[in-house]
Coordinates of C-alpha atoms in Angstrom, one line a residue:
Chain C
M1 CA 0.0 0.0 0.0
K2 CA 2.9 2.3 0.8
Y3 CA 3.9 2.2 -2.9
T4 CA 0.6 3.6 -4.1
I5 CA 1.8 7.2 -4.4
P6 CA 5.1 6.4 -6.1
I7 CA 3.3 4.2 -8.5
I8 CA 0.8 6.9 -9.3
I9 CA 3.6 9.3 -9.8
I10 CA 5.5 6.9 -12.1
L11 CA 2.4 6.2 -14.1
G12 CA 1.7 9.9 -14.4
L13 CA 5.2 10.6 -15.6
S14 CA 5.4 7.7 -18.1
A15 CA 1.9 8.2 -19.7
P16 CA 2.8 11.5 -21.4
T17 CA 6.1 10.0 -22.7
V18 CA 4.3 7.1 -24.3
M19 CA 1.7 9.5 -25.8
A20 CA 4.5 11.8 -26.9
G21 CA 6.1 8.9 -28.7
T22 CA 3.0 8.3 -30.8
T23 CA 2.5 11.9 -31.7
T24 CA 6.2 12.4 -32.5
V25 CA 6.0 9.6 -35.0
E26 CA 2.8 10.8 -36.4
Q27 CA 4.1 14.3 -36.8
L28 CA 7.2 13.0 -38.6
L29 CA 5.2 10.8 -40.9
E30 CA 3.0 13.8 -41.8
S31 CA 6.0 15.8 -42.7
Y32 CA 7.4 13.0 -44.8
R33 CA 4.0 12.9 -46.6
Q34 CA 4.3 16.5 -47.3
Q35 CA 7.7 15.9 -48.8
G36 CA 6.1 13.5 -51.3
A37 CA 6.2 10.1 -49.6
H38 CA 3.2 7.8 -50.1
E39 CA 1.8 5.0 -47.9
F40 CA 4.4 3.8 -45.4
D41 CA 5.2 0.2 -45.1
N42 CA 6.4 -1.6 -42.0
R43 CA 7.8 -4.5 -43.9
A44 CA 9.7 -2.3 -46.3
G45 CA 11.1 -0.5 -43.3
E46 CA 12.3 -3.8 -41.9
K47 CA 13.9 -4.8 -45.2
F48 CA 15.6 -1.4 -45.4
W49 CA 16.8 -1.8 -41.8
Q50 CA 18.4 -5.2 -42.7
Q51 CA 19.9 -4.1 -46.0
S52 CA 23.7 -3.9 -46.4
F53 CA 25.3 -1.0 -48.2
R54 CA 28.9 -0.9 -49.4
D55 CA 31.0 2.0 -48.2
K56 CA 32.7 3.6 -51.2
K57 CA 35.9 4.5 -49.3
N58 CA 36.8 1.2 -47.6
G59 CA 34.6 -1.3 -49.5
K60 CA 33.2 -2.7 -46.2
T61 CA 29.5 -3.2 -45.8
R62 CA 27.4 -1.3 -43.4
S63 CA 23.8 -1.6 -42.2
C64 CA 21.6 -0.3 -39.4
T65 CA 22.2 -3.5 -37.6
S66 CA 26.0 -3.0 -37.6
C67 CA 25.5 -0.9 -34.4
H68 CA 21.9 -1.6 -33.4
T69 CA 22.2 -5.4 -33.7
Q70 CA 19.5 -7.8 -35.0
N71 CA 17.4 -7.5 -31.9
L72 CA 16.0 -4.0 -31.2
S73 CA 15.2 -4.9 -27.6
N74 CA 18.8 -5.4 -26.8
P75 CA 21.4 -2.7 -26.4
G76 CA 23.7 -2.1 -29.4
R77 CA 27.3 -1.1 -29.7
H78 CA 28.9 1.6 -31.7
V79 CA 30.8 -0.3 -34.3
K80 CA 33.9 1.9 -34.0
T81 CA 34.0 3.2 -30.5
R82 CA 32.2 0.2 -29.0
K83 CA 30.2 2.5 -26.8
R84 CA 26.9 1.0 -25.6
I85 CA 23.7 2.2 -27.5
E86 CA 20.5 1.9 -25.5
P87 CA 17.8 -0.3 -27.1
L88 CA 15.9 1.3 -30.0
S89 CA 12.6 -0.5 -29.3
P90 CA 10.1 2.0 -27.8
T91 CA 8.5 -0.9 -25.9
V92 CA 11.7 -1.6 -24.0
N93 CA 13.0 2.0 -24.0
P94 CA 10.0 4.5 -24.0
E95 CA 12.4 7.4 -24.6
R96 CA 12.9 6.3 -28.1
L97 CA 11.0 8.1 -30.9
S98 CA 9.7 10.6 -28.5
D99 CA 11.9 13.6 -29.4
I100 CA 11.6 15.0 -33.0
R101 CA 14.9 16.7 -32.9
K102 CA 16.7 13.5 -31.9
V103 CA 15.0 11.4 -34.5
K104 CA 15.9 14.0 -37.2
K105 CA 19.5 14.2 -36.0
W106 CA 20.1 10.5 -35.9
F107 CA 18.4 9.9 -39.3
R108 CA 20.7 12.6 -40.8
R109 CA 23.9 11.3 -39.3
N110 CA 23.2 7.6 -39.5
C111 CA 21.8 7.5 -43.0
K112 CA 24.9 9.4 -44.2
W113 CA 27.2 6.9 -42.4
T114 CA 25.3 3.8 -43.5
L115 CA 24.2 4.7 -47.0
G116 CA 26.6 7.5 -47.9
R117 CA 23.6 9.8 -48.4
E118 CA 20.5 11.1 -46.6
C119 CA 17.5 8.8 -46.5
T120 CA 14.5 9.7 -48.5
A121 CA 11.2 10.7 -46.8
Q122 CA 9.7 7.4 -47.9
E123 CA 12.6 5.4 -46.4
K124 CA 12.5 7.3 -43.1
G125 CA 8.8 6.8 -42.8
N126 CA 9.0 3.1 -43.5
V127 CA 11.7 2.7 -40.9
L128 CA 9.9 4.7 -38.3
L129 CA 6.8 2.6 -38.7
Y130 CA 9.0 -0.6 -38.3
L131 CA 10.8 0.8 -35.3
Q132 CA 7.6 1.9 -33.7
S133 CA 6.2 -1.7 -34.0
Q134 CA 9.1 -3.2 -32.2
Chain V
M1 CA 36.8 28.5 26.9
K2 CA 38.7 31.1 25.0
T3 CA 41.2 28.6 23.7
F4 CA 38.4 26.4 22.7
T5 CA 36.6 29.2 20.8
V6 CA 39.9 30.2 19.0
S7 CA 40.7 26.6 18.0
L8 CA 37.1 26.1 16.8
L9 CA 37.4 29.2 14.7
L10 CA 40.7 28.0 13.4
V11 CA 39.3 24.7 12.4
F12 CA 36.3 26.4 10.8
T13 CA 38.6 28.7 8.8
L14 CA 40.7 25.8 7.7
L15 CA 37.7 23.8 6.6
T16 CA 36.1 26.6 4.7
S17 CA 39.3 27.7 2.9
G18 CA 39.8 24.1 2.0
C19 CA 36.3 24.0 0.4
Q20 CA 37.0 27.1 -1.5
A21 CA 40.3 25.7 -2.7
D22 CA 38.4 22.7 -3.9
D23 CA 36.1 24.9 -6.0
D24 CA 38.9 26.5 -7.9
Y25 CA 41.3 23.8 -7.4
G26 CA 42.8 24.5 -10.8
E27 CA 44.1 27.9 -9.7
H28 CA 45.5 26.8 -6.4
E29 CA 46.7 23.4 -7.5
E30 CA 50.1 23.4 -6.0
G31 CA 49.2 24.7 -2.5
W32 CA 46.1 22.6 -1.9
R33 CA 46.7 19.4 -3.8
F34 CA 47.4 17.3 -0.7
L35 CA 43.8 18.0 0.4
H36 CA 42.1 16.7 -2.6
K37 CA 41.7 13.6 -4.6
Q38 CA 43.9 14.4 -7.5
R39 CA 42.0 15.5 -10.5
D40 CA 44.2 15.6 -13.6
V41 CA 42.1 17.6 -15.9
A42 CA 38.8 19.4 -15.4
A43 CA 35.7 17.2 -15.2
V44 CA 33.2 17.3 -18.0
E45 CA 30.2 19.2 -16.7
D46 CA 28.2 20.5 -19.6
P47 CA 25.1 18.4 -20.0
L48 CA 24.7 19.4 -23.7
Y49 CA 28.3 18.3 -24.4
K50 CA 27.8 15.0 -22.6
E51 CA 24.6 14.4 -24.5
E52 CA 25.7 15.4 -28.0
C53 CA 29.3 14.1 -27.9
G54 CA 28.9 11.4 -25.3
S55 CA 26.4 9.3 -27.2
C56 CA 29.0 7.8 -29.5
H57 CA 32.1 8.0 -27.4
L58 CA 33.4 9.1 -24.1
A59 CA 32.7 12.8 -23.6
Y60 CA 36.4 13.6 -23.7
P61 CA 37.4 16.3 -21.2
P62 CA 38.1 19.5 -23.2
G63 CA 41.3 20.0 -21.2
L64 CA 42.9 17.1 -23.1
L65 CA 43.4 19.1 -26.4
P66 CA 44.4 22.6 -27.3
G67 CA 41.7 25.0 -28.6
S68 CA 43.1 25.0 -32.1
S69 CA 42.5 21.2 -32.3
W70 CA 38.9 21.5 -30.9
E71 CA 38.2 24.3 -33.4
K72 CA 39.3 22.1 -36.3
I73 CA 37.3 19.1 -35.1
M74 CA 34.2 21.2 -34.7
T75 CA 34.4 22.6 -38.3
R76 CA 34.6 19.1 -39.8
L77 CA 31.9 17.2 -38.0
D78 CA 30.5 15.9 -41.3
D79 CA 33.7 13.8 -41.5
H80 CA 34.5 13.2 -37.8
F81 CA 37.3 10.7 -38.1
G82 CA 35.3 8.8 -40.7
D83 CA 31.9 9.2 -39.0
N84 CA 29.2 11.7 -39.6
A85 CA 28.7 13.7 -36.4
E86 CA 26.8 16.7 -37.8
L87 CA 25.0 18.9 -35.3
E88 CA 22.4 21.6 -35.7
P89 CA 24.3 24.9 -36.2
A90 CA 23.2 26.4 -32.9
V91 CA 24.3 23.4 -31.0
Q92 CA 27.6 23.2 -32.8
K93 CA 28.2 26.9 -32.0
R94 CA 27.4 26.4 -28.3
L95 CA 29.6 23.4 -28.0
T96 CA 32.5 25.0 -29.8
T97 CA 32.3 27.9 -27.3
Y98 CA 32.3 25.4 -24.4
L99 CA 35.3 23.5 -25.8
L100 CA 37.3 26.7 -26.4
M101 CA 36.6 28.0 -23.0
H102 CA 37.9 24.8 -21.4
S103 CA 40.6 23.7 -23.7
A104 CA 44.0 22.7 -22.4
E105 CA 45.7 26.1 -22.7
R106 CA 42.9 27.7 -20.7
S107 CA 43.2 25.2 -17.9
D108 CA 45.5 25.1 -14.9
Y109 CA 45.0 21.4 -14.2
R110 CA 48.2 19.4 -14.0
R111 CA 47.8 17.3 -17.2
S112 CA 46.4 20.0 -19.3
R113 CA 49.5 22.1 -18.5
R114 CA 51.7 19.2 -19.4
I115 CA 49.8 18.6 -22.6
M116 CA 50.4 22.3 -23.6
R117 CA 54.0 22.3 -22.6
S118 CA 54.7 19.3 -24.9
T119 CA 52.5 20.4 -27.8
N120 CA 53.4 22.7 -30.7
E121 CA 50.1 24.6 -31.0
A122 CA 50.7 25.5 -34.7
N123 CA 50.4 21.8 -35.7
A124 CA 48.7 20.2 -32.7
P125 CA 47.1 16.9 -33.7
L126 CA 43.4 16.4 -33.9
R127 CA 43.5 13.2 -31.9
I128 CA 44.2 13.1 -28.2
T129 CA 46.0 9.8 -28.8
E130 CA 48.5 11.6 -31.1
L131 CA 49.6 14.2 -28.6
R132 CA 53.2 13.8 -27.8
Y133 CA 52.4 13.8 -24.0
F134 CA 49.8 11.1 -24.5
K135 CA 52.1 8.9 -26.5
H136 CA 54.8 9.3 -23.9
E137 CA 52.4 8.3 -21.2
H138 CA 51.2 5.2 -23.0
D139 CA 54.3 3.9 -24.9
E140 CA 55.2 1.2 -22.4
I141 CA 51.8 -0.6 -22.6
P142 CA 52.1 -3.7 -24.8
P143 CA 49.6 -3.8 -27.7
R144 CA 48.1 -7.1 -26.5
L145 CA 46.6 -5.1 -23.5
I146 CA 45.1 -2.5 -25.8
T147 CA 44.3 -3.4 -29.5
G148 CA 44.6 -7.1 -28.6
N149 CA 42.3 -6.7 -25.7
E150 CA 38.6 -7.1 -26.6
K151 CA 37.4 -5.0 -23.7
V152 CA 39.7 -2.1 -24.6
S153 CA 40.4 -2.3 -28.4
S154 CA 41.7 1.2 -28.8
L155 CA 43.6 3.9 -26.8
S156 CA 40.7 6.2 -27.6
N157 CA 38.6 4.2 -25.1
C158 CA 39.9 6.1 -22.1
N159 CA 37.4 4.8 -19.6
A160 CA 38.2 1.2 -20.3
C161 CA 41.2 1.6 -18.1
H162 CA 40.7 4.9 -16.4
P163 CA 37.2 4.4 -14.8
R164 CA 36.8 8.1 -14.0
A165 CA 38.1 9.6 -17.2
E166 CA 35.0 11.8 -17.7
Q167 CA 35.5 13.2 -14.2
G168 CA 39.1 14.1 -15.1
F169 CA 41.0 11.4 -13.1
F170 CA 43.9 9.7 -14.9
S171 CA 46.2 8.9 -12.0
D172 CA 48.3 5.7 -12.3
R173 CA 46.7 4.4 -9.1
E174 CA 43.3 4.3 -10.7
I175 CA 44.3 2.4 -13.8
R176 CA 42.5 -1.0 -14.2
I177 CA 43.2 -2.7 -17.4
P178 CA 40.4 -5.2 -18.2
G179 CA 41.7 -8.8 -17.9
Y180 CA 45.0 -7.6 -16.5
G181 CA 44.4 -5.4 -13.5
A182 CA 46.3 -2.5 -12.0
W183 CA 49.1 -1.0 -14.0
D184 CA 52.4 -0.4 -12.3
D185 CA 54.5 2.0 -14.3

């Protein structure tokens, strides 16, 4: 019984985060639509996530899973510095996909690293949908 | 009673001056060092720096490089040692200011001063690991403990062996090499 108040507080704090997660993704998807993207596809997102791209400079292949691993519920590891990356799955890590600026920042950086170019609005939307479902 | 009051006052004065010295330890380094756990460079305190730079690697204490190196690093974030580390312009500007305000030449901490003494600022390296002082400090460690050590893998991974690197502690006493233990120089 003595935990009632802390539990209420925790629920109160986490509920807006979860809701913010949903609206963040929706806002981003809407902006991608305005940039000309069509219907987003979870499975296309997953395929893209798994796809390997060859780095022009060193010939090695890179993919999203290089750092984030095959299981989004597990922590990943920066392929070069080996620093821990918190799980990407919003179910396991509710902070994920809740901050528009962060999502934009990491898409810009990580698409350039992985693909050697920015991702298209369609690609980003598909991946977001896939990540959200994990 | 009088003696007691005087000694109490004395103790109080000593304690408070000690605290003050702790606050600006850098400036009173020589005089008060015996009172403190020895910090080698200033701790990383800026939350934005920790967040933005510390997501991919240790948030390296700014006092480990001269300002000229930080400046170059911050203008080439699109090719950050082979990675893309681009920031929003406003964030980039703020972090550059932070780094330049706390770079090695602006710091009085022991190791920052040594780094500056042994660095030619005109062609200072971009990597901490390429500083002459850094190389000198690490040249006796066999590669099997670094590149050949899965838990370390690179000298850039400060906190693999210096657990409180981000807080600015690099003393020999604190070194713990994974799979090997303390390092006796």
